[in-house]
Amino acid sequence: MSTVFIAFQTNEETRPVIEAIELDNPSATVHQEPAMVKIDAPDELVIRRETIEDQIGREYDLQELQVNLITMSGHLTEDEDTFTLSWK
Amino acid sequence: MDTPVNKKKLSLKEKYSYLTRDLAWEPSYQKKEDLFPYATYEGIKVHDWEKWEDPFRLTMDAYWKYQAEKERKFYAIIDAFAQNNGHLKITDARYLSALKIFLQAISPGEYAAHKGFARAGREFPGVGPQVACQMQAIDEIRHAQTQIHAMSNYNKFYSGFHAFADQRDRIWYTSVARSFFDDAMSAGPFEFMIAIGFSFEYVLTNLLFVPFMSGAAYNGDMSTVTFGFSAQSDEARHMTLGLECIKFMLEQDPANVEIVQKWIDKWFWRGFRVLGLVSTMMDYMLPKRVMSWREAWDIYGEENGGALFNDLARYGIRPPKGWKDAGEAVDHMSHQFMLALYQWNFGTAFHSWIPSDEDMDWLSKKYPDTFDKYYRPRWEHIKKMDEAGTPFNNFGLAKLCQTCQLPTVFSEPGDPSSLCHRETEYKGETYQFCSDHCCDIFKEEPEKFIQAWLPMPALFQAPLNGDLEAWMEWACLENGSDNGDFKGSHDQVSFQKWREMTTSN
Amino acid sequence: MSVVSRKEYIGVPRDRVENFNGNQLVYVGWDNHLLFASAFLLFVSPETVFRDMVQNNVIPLIGADPDAEKIDWDSVTWLKGNQPWTPNWDETLAANGIGHKMLLRFKTPSLNSICG
């Protein structure tokens, strides 16, 4: 097993995104660090557009993530609906 | 005339294809080799550039949109910082030393990276990496500009921020970062990508930015958090590009594996040496510390790098040659380096200081196997000298490593009480090194490294001829203001005075 | 391979001895005395007598270590280019074969106050 992770700035735009990630990835661990939230997950982490849209009540483009992204680890696969990090 | 309207919105994949791949063309009246003369000499074989995948699928229109948003956020906060006396909100003026090193050594590196990616974008024959490198080139110049702009607010009030551009080229510790980028930029485009895109961005950049920016947040430095995170939001894309590039090279031809491995060995070690500076910021310079250098290494070096090299094993790639020695050095390097910076602080454009008892207790807790045994006795002796009114300065200038250009302050692997010395001869000249790995890097490309401009030997050649005062003037180092112990410095005195003024009348 | 390049490529060493106005660089390190973070860079004439170099260039730099005054220079052992070596104290650096940018290390095994 290898850990993948993603980190966002702590702000009002990322709060619902992080909540959505927690809903979609039950095995993920969320670390609150100074000004930053880091989410670790074993082998894979999926971010789903729909879950975020449910949280914020508007349409969401996954590329908006990039504005508040700090870092990540793992291979990325991205399309309109999902943003996936994995070590496999 | 009616233009047919495409009702359906383009998918991300289609949009990417139109705005990236479709921008390429086949040359008709020039040969491809003449258009891209640097594409093959490094020995990397590429059979099909179409296999290049950009996982972010970012197109120029989206790029400008999101970058503009980042800039708006950045300047809103920088304005607020200046309007609200942000320069007085930091935990302590000692914190500024970390920023000064950043401005003198790292921000010019962003500018160098900009030039490097602009060139790589021109030299790669494939349109996928051309577009990705172009975006990264623009990112990197944005990073240099926003960093300089953010820190210019501190330059209005404190020493050591005023001459970073000259100091980058002329001071001894900054030549470490400079030589790192010069080495990468004078390599071919593929090596450049492994050097900066992969080794630096993917393997090492987290160790620089993430703990450093968290440290800025902990120490009340709103402007640095802002430029740091604004830059870092591009970093994830850069890391992805670096990883994509290495996978692409490894998948294109099995003969590429050996070349790529050699570059990984070289550039991991060179990057690790540059990061020596960051270890002192984390362990010594932040008045309020976030985590130790060792803890940051465990998360971002050991764990993350471990996962990466596990993954690359399927191509026949192994962890870099210096990986194990690096893991051992992490328990020593910040102490060895900070002791060095302190004893040569007449020649640094930032302040250093003897750690307080409380600081030393923190260090022994974080470094239980090394600090009390090896480093506390040195600091205690230096403290005794200071209390006796004879502060310790080492006027014997340092032996520098021909490859990484750092003073050779590092200990022998397995023997922390001996300095590591390595020496080799090439065409009748003697060359000195800090480690086996730096010596091996030299031996791979001696014709390149014999040309290194080493600041200490340079001081004894024309036109300075060993004149330390003339050197300070040339390096724009204001003696008595920029350099020396923090105790009694302008920064310490001003910060204290201004802080008192904010809370009384 | 001495460098990977598109055509023949010959570098010029930056720190050749000719650039030092008749002088040369010598590095001197005191083993196991890491109060001094690195070996010292000395700028000396190749005609300097070895004893004078120790007296005038090395001793003034090492006083901060309490072991310095206890050194018995007659029993000190030396390395040159990381190999055991015995200097001739009354000969010049040139006659001692100490070339430009070479490293000398000296060992004082019984002295060990600060850096264990």
XYZ file of C-alpha atoms in Angstrom:
709
model
C 0.000 0.000 0.000
C 1.158 3.530 -0.796
C -0.408 6.755 0.373
C -1.806 9.276 -2.080
C -2.560 12.772 -0.853
C -3.920 16.125 -1.838
C -3.696 19.418 0.045
C -5.808 22.564 -0.226
C -5.653 26.019 1.252
C -7.986 26.400 4.204
C -10.763 28.718 3.045
C -14.474 28.972 2.354
C -14.138 27.648 -1.185
C -12.393 24.463 -0.145
C -14.517 23.631 2.929
C -17.361 22.006 0.933
C -14.845 20.351 -1.395
C -13.183 18.670 1.569
C -16.563 17.603 2.907
C -17.337 16.062 -0.451
C -14.005 14.206 -0.460
C -14.742 12.806 2.989
C -18.132 11.562 1.792
C -16.678 9.854 -1.271
C -13.569 8.437 0.411
C -14.399 6.814 3.739
C -10.834 5.561 4.190
C -9.317 9.042 3.801
C -7.745 10.870 6.749
C -8.059 14.642 6.976
C -5.240 16.604 8.648
C -5.877 20.238 9.583
C -2.535 22.037 9.412
C -1.718 25.750 9.648
C -3.572 27.407 6.740
C -3.784 24.075 4.944
C -5.796 20.861 4.882
C -4.023 17.678 3.808
C -6.004 14.553 2.931
C -4.261 11.175 2.863
C -5.783 7.997 1.460
C -4.520 4.468 0.916
C -3.705 3.917 -2.797
C -6.570 5.958 -4.264
C -8.546 9.155 -3.743
C -11.502 10.227 -5.898
C -13.012 13.687 -6.092
C -16.477 13.724 -7.712
C -18.048 16.767 -9.321
C -21.570 15.681 -8.383
C -20.819 15.343 -4.705
C -19.271 18.809 -4.631
C -22.280 20.235 -6.489
C -24.560 18.664 -3.886
C -22.552 20.366 -1.167
C -22.475 23.837 -2.710
C -25.792 23.912 -4.573
C -24.416 25.138 -7.888
C -22.646 23.782 -10.927
C -18.965 23.126 -10.407
C -16.077 22.706 -12.825
C -13.399 20.410 -11.377
C -10.698 22.639 -12.815
C -11.734 25.219 -10.207
C -9.873 22.995 -7.756
C -6.625 24.328 -9.138
C -7.098 27.773 -7.632
C -6.779 26.436 -4.092
C -4.647 23.375 -4.633
C -1.352 23.177 -2.731
C 0.097 19.821 -3.583
C -0.714 16.216 -4.367
C 0.878 12.822 -4.795
C 0.019 9.917 -7.099
C -0.939 9.557 -10.751
C -3.723 11.868 -11.825
C -6.649 10.974 -14.077
C -9.091 13.761 -14.786
C -12.297 14.106 -16.773
C -15.457 16.210 -16.420
C -16.838 14.153 -13.555
C -13.912 12.893 -11.542
C -10.437 13.830 -10.417
C -8.607 10.696 -9.299
C -5.218 10.188 -7.675
C -3.809 6.703 -7.462
C -0.668 4.628 -7.069
C -1.611 1.798 -9.381
C -23.052 32.942 -44.389
C -24.342 30.689 -41.692
C -21.712 29.103 -39.528
C -22.813 25.723 -38.305
C -23.347 25.905 -34.561
C -22.053 23.094 -32.454
C -24.721 22.882 -29.755
C -23.002 20.286 -27.663
C -20.390 21.644 -25.277
C -16.970 20.177 -25.999
C -15.795 17.529 -23.632
C -12.627 18.239 -21.703
C -10.793 15.753 -23.870
C -12.014 17.281 -27.141
C -11.279 20.791 -26.003
C -7.802 19.763 -24.982
C -7.254 18.131 -28.312
C -8.412 21.189 -30.325
C -6.489 23.703 -28.264
C -3.304 21.699 -27.919
C -2.700 18.926 -30.419
C -4.364 20.788 -33.234
C -1.949 23.678 -32.850
C 0.906 21.575 -34.174
C 2.005 21.301 -37.783
C 4.382 19.244 -39.857
C 7.210 21.325 -41.312
C 7.128 21.451 -45.113
C 10.199 23.408 -46.207
C 12.537 22.763 -43.246
C 13.788 19.489 -41.888
C 12.485 18.480 -38.468
C 16.036 17.934 -37.183
C 16.890 21.519 -38.088
C 13.842 22.867 -36.285
C 14.566 20.876 -33.141
C 18.350 20.510 -33.025
C 18.560 19.623 -29.330
C 16.037 16.792 -29.327
C 18.305 13.795 -29.779
C 21.878 14.452 -28.610
C 21.198 13.402 -25.013
C 20.455 9.880 -26.220
C 16.758 9.780 -25.278
C 14.807 7.912 -27.959
C 11.248 9.010 -28.690
C 9.202 7.035 -31.201
C 5.806 8.657 -30.866
C 5.184 12.100 -29.396
C 1.430 11.463 -29.672
C 1.725 9.136 -26.685
C 2.333 12.165 -24.474
C -0.619 12.548 -22.113
C -1.288 15.691 -20.136
C -3.423 14.496 -17.253
C -4.559 18.009 -16.308
C -5.880 18.710 -19.801
C -5.577 22.392 -19.091
C -6.047 24.594 -22.137
C -4.880 28.172 -22.550
C -8.333 29.717 -22.129
C -8.887 27.975 -18.797
C -5.292 28.669 -17.821
C -5.671 32.441 -18.169
C -8.999 32.393 -16.373
C -7.712 30.594 -13.296
C -4.365 32.376 -13.188
C -6.153 35.737 -13.264
C -8.250 34.641 -10.326
C -5.130 33.656 -8.398
C -3.558 37.057 -9.086
C -6.669 38.909 -7.891
C -6.627 36.983 -4.637
C -2.922 37.563 -4.219
C -3.025 41.326 -4.691
C -6.068 41.754 -2.457
C -4.105 40.244 0.404
C -0.842 42.031 -0.374
C -2.717 45.348 -0.272
C -4.325 44.420 3.025
C -0.907 43.445 4.363
C 0.613 46.815 3.509
C -2.413 48.761 4.759
C -2.432 47.001 8.106
C 1.237 47.148 9.113
C 1.751 43.508 8.273
C 5.478 43.906 8.820
C 4.818 44.240 12.567
C 2.537 41.235 12.866
C 5.191 38.539 12.598
C 6.115 36.597 15.737
C 9.629 38.010 15.924
C 12.152 39.739 13.671
C 14.323 36.598 13.731
C 11.743 35.138 11.387
C 12.937 37.536 8.672
C 16.182 35.596 8.179
C 14.219 32.737 6.674
C 12.545 35.168 4.269
C 15.807 36.803 3.279
C 17.343 33.459 2.352
C 14.211 32.685 0.380
C 14.401 35.965 -1.539
C 18.149 35.758 -2.182
C 18.366 32.095 -3.123
C 14.956 30.731 -4.094
C 13.051 33.516 -5.889
C 15.823 34.020 -8.460
C 15.558 30.260 -8.964
C 11.940 30.755 -10.015
C 13.122 33.201 -12.642
C 15.785 30.732 -13.797
C 13.118 28.035 -14.017
C 11.056 30.385 -16.186
C 13.922 30.715 -18.650
C 14.543 26.992 -18.559
C 10.944 26.036 -19.326
C 10.650 28.633 -22.069
C 13.653 26.988 -23.690
C 12.469 23.423 -23.093
C 9.105 24.331 -24.641
C 10.928 25.484 -27.758
C 13.216 22.487 -27.978
C 10.788 19.592 -27.556
C 9.410 18.406 -30.897
C 6.067 17.276 -29.396
C 3.171 19.713 -29.023
C 1.974 18.219 -25.699
C 5.119 19.126 -23.770
C 5.474 22.374 -25.756
C 2.173 23.674 -24.392
C 2.765 22.355 -20.875
C 6.258 23.905 -20.750
C 4.913 27.198 -22.035
C 2.365 27.348 -19.212
C 4.996 26.416 -16.687
C 7.347 29.096 -18.014
C 4.630 31.696 -17.436
C 3.910 30.263 -13.986
C 7.534 30.491 -12.965
C 7.945 34.128 -13.926
C 4.717 34.851 -12.052
C 6.215 33.173 -8.989
C 9.382 35.259 -9.163
C 7.375 38.465 -9.584
C 4.806 37.808 -6.853
C 7.510 36.762 -4.392
C 9.614 39.838 -5.024
C 6.540 42.029 -4.891
C 5.290 40.521 -1.629
C 8.668 40.797 0.078
C 9.212 44.369 -1.143
C 6.952 45.418 1.716
C 9.546 44.148 4.185
C 12.291 45.948 2.298
C 10.751 49.260 3.370
C 11.516 48.450 6.996
C 14.219 45.832 7.424
C 17.811 45.060 6.337
C 18.907 42.383 3.917
C 16.100 42.617 1.347
C 17.563 45.367 -0.831
C 19.950 43.659 -3.247
C 18.736 40.123 -3.828
C 19.414 40.175 -7.564
C 23.117 40.977 -7.218
C 23.457 38.857 -4.134
C 22.083 35.881 -5.973
C 25.163 36.000 -8.200
C 27.766 37.075 -5.694
C 27.257 35.628 -2.218
C 28.559 32.203 -1.300
C 25.394 30.483 -0.031
C 23.265 31.780 -2.915
C 25.694 30.389 -5.474
C 24.464 26.973 -4.331
C 20.999 27.555 -5.774
C 22.378 29.477 -8.717
C 24.721 26.694 -9.761
C 21.876 24.204 -9.433
C 19.799 26.080 -12.001
C 22.774 26.933 -14.222
C 23.608 23.246 -14.352
C 20.033 22.359 -15.323
C 19.713 25.132 -17.908
C 22.947 24.199 -19.627
C 21.772 20.599 -19.986
C 19.580 19.321 -22.814
C 15.761 19.570 -22.648
C 15.223 16.026 -21.373
C 17.759 16.331 -18.581
C 16.260 19.713 -17.704
C 12.867 18.067 -17.282
C 14.268 15.388 -14.983
C 16.245 18.007 -13.051
C 13.552 20.594 -12.490
C 10.284 18.983 -13.550
C 10.804 15.671 -11.839
C 13.502 15.759 -9.139
C 12.903 19.270 -7.926
C 9.178 19.716 -8.491
C 7.995 16.220 -7.758
C 10.436 14.806 -5.253
C 11.610 17.906 -3.393
C 9.366 20.938 -3.818
C 6.946 19.838 -1.093
C 9.801 19.983 1.371
C 10.461 23.546 0.412
C 7.026 25.063 0.085
C 4.610 23.168 2.264
C 6.381 23.363 5.632
C 7.763 26.791 4.808
C 4.357 28.273 4.048
C 2.809 26.606 7.059
C 5.686 28.141 9.002
C 4.849 31.559 7.601
C 1.224 31.070 8.650
C 2.341 30.069 12.146
C 4.567 33.106 12.404
C 2.018 35.684 11.327
C 3.490 36.387 7.902
C 0.397 36.854 5.794
C 2.217 38.007 2.675
C 4.449 34.963 2.453
C 1.574 32.570 3.031
C -0.149 34.290 0.172
C 2.643 34.199 -2.376
C 3.533 30.718 -1.251
C 0.111 29.274 -1.709
C -0.464 31.217 -4.900
C 2.708 29.681 -6.326
C 1.933 26.300 -4.848
C -1.432 26.162 -6.598
C 0.568 25.886 -9.847
C 2.921 23.354 -8.321
C 0.490 20.443 -8.493
C 0.354 20.934 -12.259
C 4.144 21.117 -12.435
C 4.524 17.944 -10.442
C 2.128 16.186 -12.753
C 4.118 17.385 -15.753
C 7.351 16.120 -14.193
C 5.866 12.709 -13.489
C 4.288 12.521 -16.931
C 7.570 13.395 -18.567
C 9.511 10.686 -16.790
C 6.858 8.053 -17.542
C 6.862 9.123 -21.179
C 10.645 8.759 -21.473
C 10.616 5.373 -19.764
C 7.791 4.039 -21.900
C 9.168 5.244 -25.230
C 12.278 3.060 -25.280
C 13.903 0.630 -22.842
C 17.307 2.180 -23.610
C 16.105 5.401 -21.976
C 15.922 3.793 -18.530
C 19.654 3.859 -17.880
C 20.011 7.515 -18.891
C 17.011 8.572 -16.828
C 18.322 6.683 -13.793
C 21.641 8.501 -14.011
C 19.836 11.833 -14.103
C 17.643 10.862 -11.151
C 20.756 9.964 -9.154
C 22.384 13.258 -10.045
C 19.439 15.568 -9.596
C 18.070 14.061 -6.430
C 21.404 14.676 -4.757
C 21.864 18.166 -6.162
C 18.347 19.098 -5.026
C 18.915 17.584 -1.608
C 22.008 19.756 -1.146
C 20.131 22.928 -2.148
C 17.510 22.051 0.431
C 20.169 22.169 3.132
C 19.274 25.837 3.386
C 15.625 25.009 4.053
C 16.525 22.673 6.898
C 18.027 25.599 8.835
C 14.899 27.668 8.292
C 12.689 24.953 9.707
C 14.802 23.880 12.667
C 16.370 27.178 13.670
C 14.937 30.284 12.039
C 11.211 30.083 12.657
C 10.496 31.570 16.089
C 7.388 29.413 16.180
C 8.164 26.118 14.526
C 5.726 23.889 12.661
C 7.611 20.630 12.434
C 11.238 19.639 12.398
C 13.168 19.065 9.198
C 13.266 15.388 10.160
C 9.461 15.250 10.455
C 9.010 17.007 7.122
C 11.451 14.571 5.526
C 9.546 11.594 6.938
C 6.304 12.760 5.343
C 7.418 14.344 2.082
C 10.731 12.593 1.490
C 10.556 9.133 2.940
C 6.854 8.363 2.609
C 5.991 10.238 -0.575
C 9.278 9.529 -2.331
C 9.025 5.919 -1.242
C 5.591 5.581 -2.871
C 6.881 7.203 -6.045
C 9.919 4.971 -6.416
C 7.865 1.883 -5.605
C 5.673 2.847 -8.510
C 8.550 3.547 -10.902
C 10.109 0.163 -10.080
C 7.952 -1.397 -12.800
C 10.091 0.447 -15.375
C 13.315 -0.767 -13.758
C 13.942 2.490 -11.911
C 15.399 2.279 -8.398
C 15.516 4.998 -5.725
C 18.319 7.540 -6.280
C 21.817 6.426 -5.288
C 22.051 9.027 -2.527
C 18.675 8.154 -1.001
C 20.015 6.229 2.017
C 22.786 8.707 2.793
C 20.231 11.506 2.554
C 17.979 9.787 5.078
C 20.903 9.559 7.487
C 22.033 13.145 6.866
C 18.605 14.532 7.745
C 19.391 14.122 11.462
C 22.537 16.222 11.105
C 22.318 18.683 8.257
C 20.367 21.544 9.821
C 22.744 21.620 12.807
C 25.892 21.383 10.717
C 24.652 24.053 8.404
C 23.358 26.456 11.048
C 26.631 26.251 12.983
C 28.347 27.143 9.717
C 26.042 30.066 8.964
C 26.570 31.392 12.475
C 30.366 31.263 12.416
C 30.522 32.918 8.989
C 27.736 35.416 9.656
C 30.013 38.334 8.813
C 29.472 37.171 5.233
C 25.692 36.569 5.219
C 23.012 39.068 4.196
C 20.770 37.823 7.023
C 21.180 37.420 10.761
C 21.822 34.287 12.742
C 21.959 33.698 16.484
C 22.837 31.235 19.196
C 19.732 29.143 19.933
C 18.161 29.830 23.319
C 18.010 27.118 25.994
C 14.391 26.575 25.095
C 15.282 26.220 21.397
C 17.989 23.717 22.259
C 15.559 21.663 24.337
C 13.181 21.575 21.372
C 16.029 20.429 19.132
C 17.078 17.646 21.494
C 13.485 16.452 21.629
C 13.229 16.428 17.824
C 16.722 14.965 17.313
C 17.143 12.644 20.311
C 19.987 10.653 18.769
C 22.109 13.482 17.475
C 21.560 16.936 18.962
C 22.743 16.462 22.544
C 25.553 14.160 21.560
C 27.094 16.165 18.738
C 25.687 19.650 18.398
C 24.648 20.965 21.797
C 28.283 20.936 23.079
C 29.313 23.138 20.135
C 26.509 25.615 20.716
C 27.200 25.666 24.472
C 30.851 26.462 23.779
C 29.899 29.200 21.342
C 27.516 30.615 23.948
C 30.290 30.622 26.547
C 32.554 32.514 24.158
C 29.795 35.013 23.507
C 29.162 35.549 27.218
C 32.884 36.096 27.743
C 32.728 38.973 25.259
C 34.678 37.095 22.564
C 31.942 35.995 20.120
C 32.955 33.222 17.759
C 33.719 34.130 14.167
C 35.516 31.758 11.869
C 37.728 33.894 9.653
C 39.131 30.860 7.957
C 37.022 30.862 4.824
C 35.565 27.561 3.758
C 36.596 24.813 1.422
C 33.747 24.550 -1.100
C 32.448 21.545 -2.980
C 33.186 21.791 -6.707
C 29.752 20.360 -7.557
C 27.144 21.674 -5.111
C 29.250 24.722 -4.110
C 28.343 24.364 -0.441
C 31.066 24.654 2.156
C 32.092 21.074 2.905
C 30.430 21.009 6.329
C 28.859 17.558 6.174
C 30.050 14.567 8.149
C 31.186 11.183 6.965
C 28.280 8.733 6.572
C 28.281 6.581 9.718
C 30.717 8.872 11.546
C 29.200 12.198 12.618
C 32.372 13.390 14.332
C 34.446 13.377 11.127
C 34.027 15.733 8.216
C 33.537 14.106 4.845
C 36.324 15.036 2.412
C 36.536 13.788 -1.160
C 39.085 14.812 -3.739
C 39.787 13.974 -7.352
C 42.185 15.023 -10.072
C 41.227 15.894 -13.624
C 43.720 17.009 -16.280
C 46.281 17.815 -13.600
C 43.982 19.981 -11.417
C 42.787 19.015 -7.936
C 39.078 19.272 -7.094
C 37.379 19.040 -3.669
C 33.933 17.654 -2.788
C 31.541 17.354 0.134
C 30.454 13.760 -0.501
C 30.800 10.675 -2.671
C 27.716 11.684 -4.592
C 28.936 15.157 -5.520
C 32.303 13.642 -6.483
C 30.557 11.067 -8.717
C 28.479 13.778 -10.383
C 31.682 15.637 -11.232
C 33.323 12.529 -12.644
C 30.401 12.009 -15.047
C 30.825 15.481 -16.591
C 34.165 16.966 -15.574
C 34.352 19.311 -18.574
C 31.234 20.993 -17.263
C 32.069 21.257 -13.580
C 35.681 22.442 -13.895
C 34.154 25.727 -15.091
C 32.185 26.283 -11.882
C 32.435 29.777 -10.426
C 33.174 29.100 -6.772
C 32.755 32.198 -4.635
C 35.607 31.531 -2.171
C 38.368 30.912 -4.742
C 36.915 33.807 -6.775
C 37.458 36.144 -3.839
C 41.219 35.592 -4.139
C 41.393 36.293 -7.860
C 41.255 39.608 -9.704
C 39.619 42.030 -9.209
C 38.966 41.377 -5.487
C 42.350 39.778 -4.713
C 41.284 38.695 -1.237
C 39.952 42.067 -0.046
C 36.951 41.205 2.173
C 35.719 44.778 2.369
C 35.811 45.155 -1.392
C 33.915 41.881 -1.617
C 31.173 43.186 0.671
C 30.772 46.273 -1.437
C 30.660 44.229 -4.622
C 28.129 41.824 -3.081
C 25.976 44.791 -1.900
C 26.333 43.514 1.648
C 26.044 46.386 4.117
C 28.459 45.576 6.863
C 26.975 46.122 10.315
C 23.441 46.186 9.000
C 22.701 43.209 6.768
C 25.087 40.747 8.411
C 26.153 39.462 11.833
C 24.390 38.300 14.978
C 20.716 39.097 15.356
C 21.448 40.329 18.875
C 21.812 44.090 18.647
C 20.945 44.241 14.935
C 18.868 47.029 13.376
C 16.153 44.491 12.708
C 15.935 43.497 16.356
C 16.012 47.061 17.658
C 13.529 48.482 15.121
C 11.051 45.644 15.429
C 10.966 45.972 19.198
C 10.600 49.739 19.091
C 7.832 49.688 16.467
C 5.948 46.933 18.207
C 5.929 48.957 21.421
C 4.591 51.922 19.477
C 1.639 49.891 18.217
C 0.458 49.081 21.717
C 1.096 52.407 23.502
C 0.957 56.133 22.807
C 32.331 10.512 -21.377
C 33.488 13.877 -20.015
C 30.311 15.703 -21.020
C 27.305 15.025 -23.257
C 27.353 17.521 -26.094
C 26.438 17.994 -29.744
C 30.031 18.578 -30.774
C 33.471 18.549 -29.208
C 33.391 20.486 -25.977
C 36.421 21.552 -23.937
C 35.946 23.476 -20.687
C 38.383 25.944 -19.157
C 39.059 25.391 -15.440
C 38.002 28.533 -13.600
C 40.415 28.339 -10.656
C 43.765 27.618 -12.320
C 46.815 28.584 -10.254
C 47.814 31.235 -12.827
C 44.824 33.290 -11.681
C 46.205 33.752 -8.168
C 49.084 36.178 -8.772
C 51.865 33.781 -7.856
C 50.023 32.422 -4.825
C 47.951 29.295 -4.431
C 45.100 27.900 -2.362
C 45.696 25.243 0.274
C 42.960 23.703 2.377
C 43.745 22.675 5.940
C 41.381 20.732 8.189
C 41.671 19.663 11.828
C 40.130 16.199 12.069
C 37.378 15.670 14.658
C 37.342 19.347 15.587
C 34.051 20.343 14.105
C 33.611 23.597 15.980
C 35.150 24.803 12.715
C 32.491 23.890 10.220
C 34.790 23.139 7.294
C 38.455 22.934 6.333
C 40.103 26.367 6.146
C 40.946 27.963 2.849
C 44.460 29.439 2.963
C 45.899 31.810 0.387
C 49.672 31.372 0.425
C 52.813 31.469 -1.697
C 54.199 28.102 -2.816
C 57.520 29.396 -1.439
C 56.111 29.560 2.098
C 57.970 27.258 4.481
C 55.618 24.643 5.928
C 56.398 25.634 9.516
C 55.570 29.267 8.708
C 52.264 28.310 7.154
C 51.253 26.444 10.325
C 52.509 29.249 12.544
C 51.156 32.218 10.597
C 48.109 30.873 8.788
C 46.741 27.893 10.705
C 47.337 28.640 14.397
C 45.631 32.074 14.312
C 42.449 30.440 12.989
C 42.018 27.626 15.529
C 42.230 29.455 18.852
C 38.488 29.233 19.509
C 38.838 25.532 20.270
C 40.277 24.961 23.778
C 42.309 22.048 22.396
C 44.333 24.435 20.223
C 46.792 25.476 22.927
C 47.370 21.836 23.914
C 48.519 20.678 20.490
C 51.933 19.062 20.479
C 52.811 19.749 16.850
C 55.650 17.204 16.927
C 53.214 14.351 17.517
C 50.546 15.527 15.095
C 49.928 13.161 12.182
C 48.990 14.418 8.716
C 47.043 13.411 5.660
C 47.545 14.859 2.209
C 44.867 14.128 -0.371
C 43.263 11.936 2.335
C 46.394 9.680 2.451
C 48.888 9.429 5.345
C 51.800 11.777 4.770
C 54.714 13.346 6.646
C 55.581 16.990 6.023
C 59.082 18.391 6.019
C 58.626 21.378 8.349
C 61.595 23.314 7.050
C 60.832 22.963 3.361
C 58.546 25.086 1.242
C 55.043 24.041 0.238
C 56.339 23.456 -3.288
C 59.158 21.220 -2.055
C 56.629 19.380 0.121
C 54.593 18.650 -2.998
C 51.603 20.645 -1.758
C 49.893 21.685 -4.963
C 47.179 24.238 -5.641
C 43.801 23.377 -4.047
C 45.171 20.369 -2.202
C 43.758 19.369 1.169
C 45.914 18.761 4.242
C 44.360 17.255 7.372
C 45.961 16.964 10.773
C 45.009 14.614 13.589
C 45.379 15.108 17.329
C 43.831 11.889 18.658
C 44.269 12.587 22.368
C 42.538 15.970 22.217
C 38.776 15.843 22.266
C 37.143 18.638 24.305
C 34.105 19.750 22.332
C 33.333 17.337 19.552
C 33.203 13.779 20.759
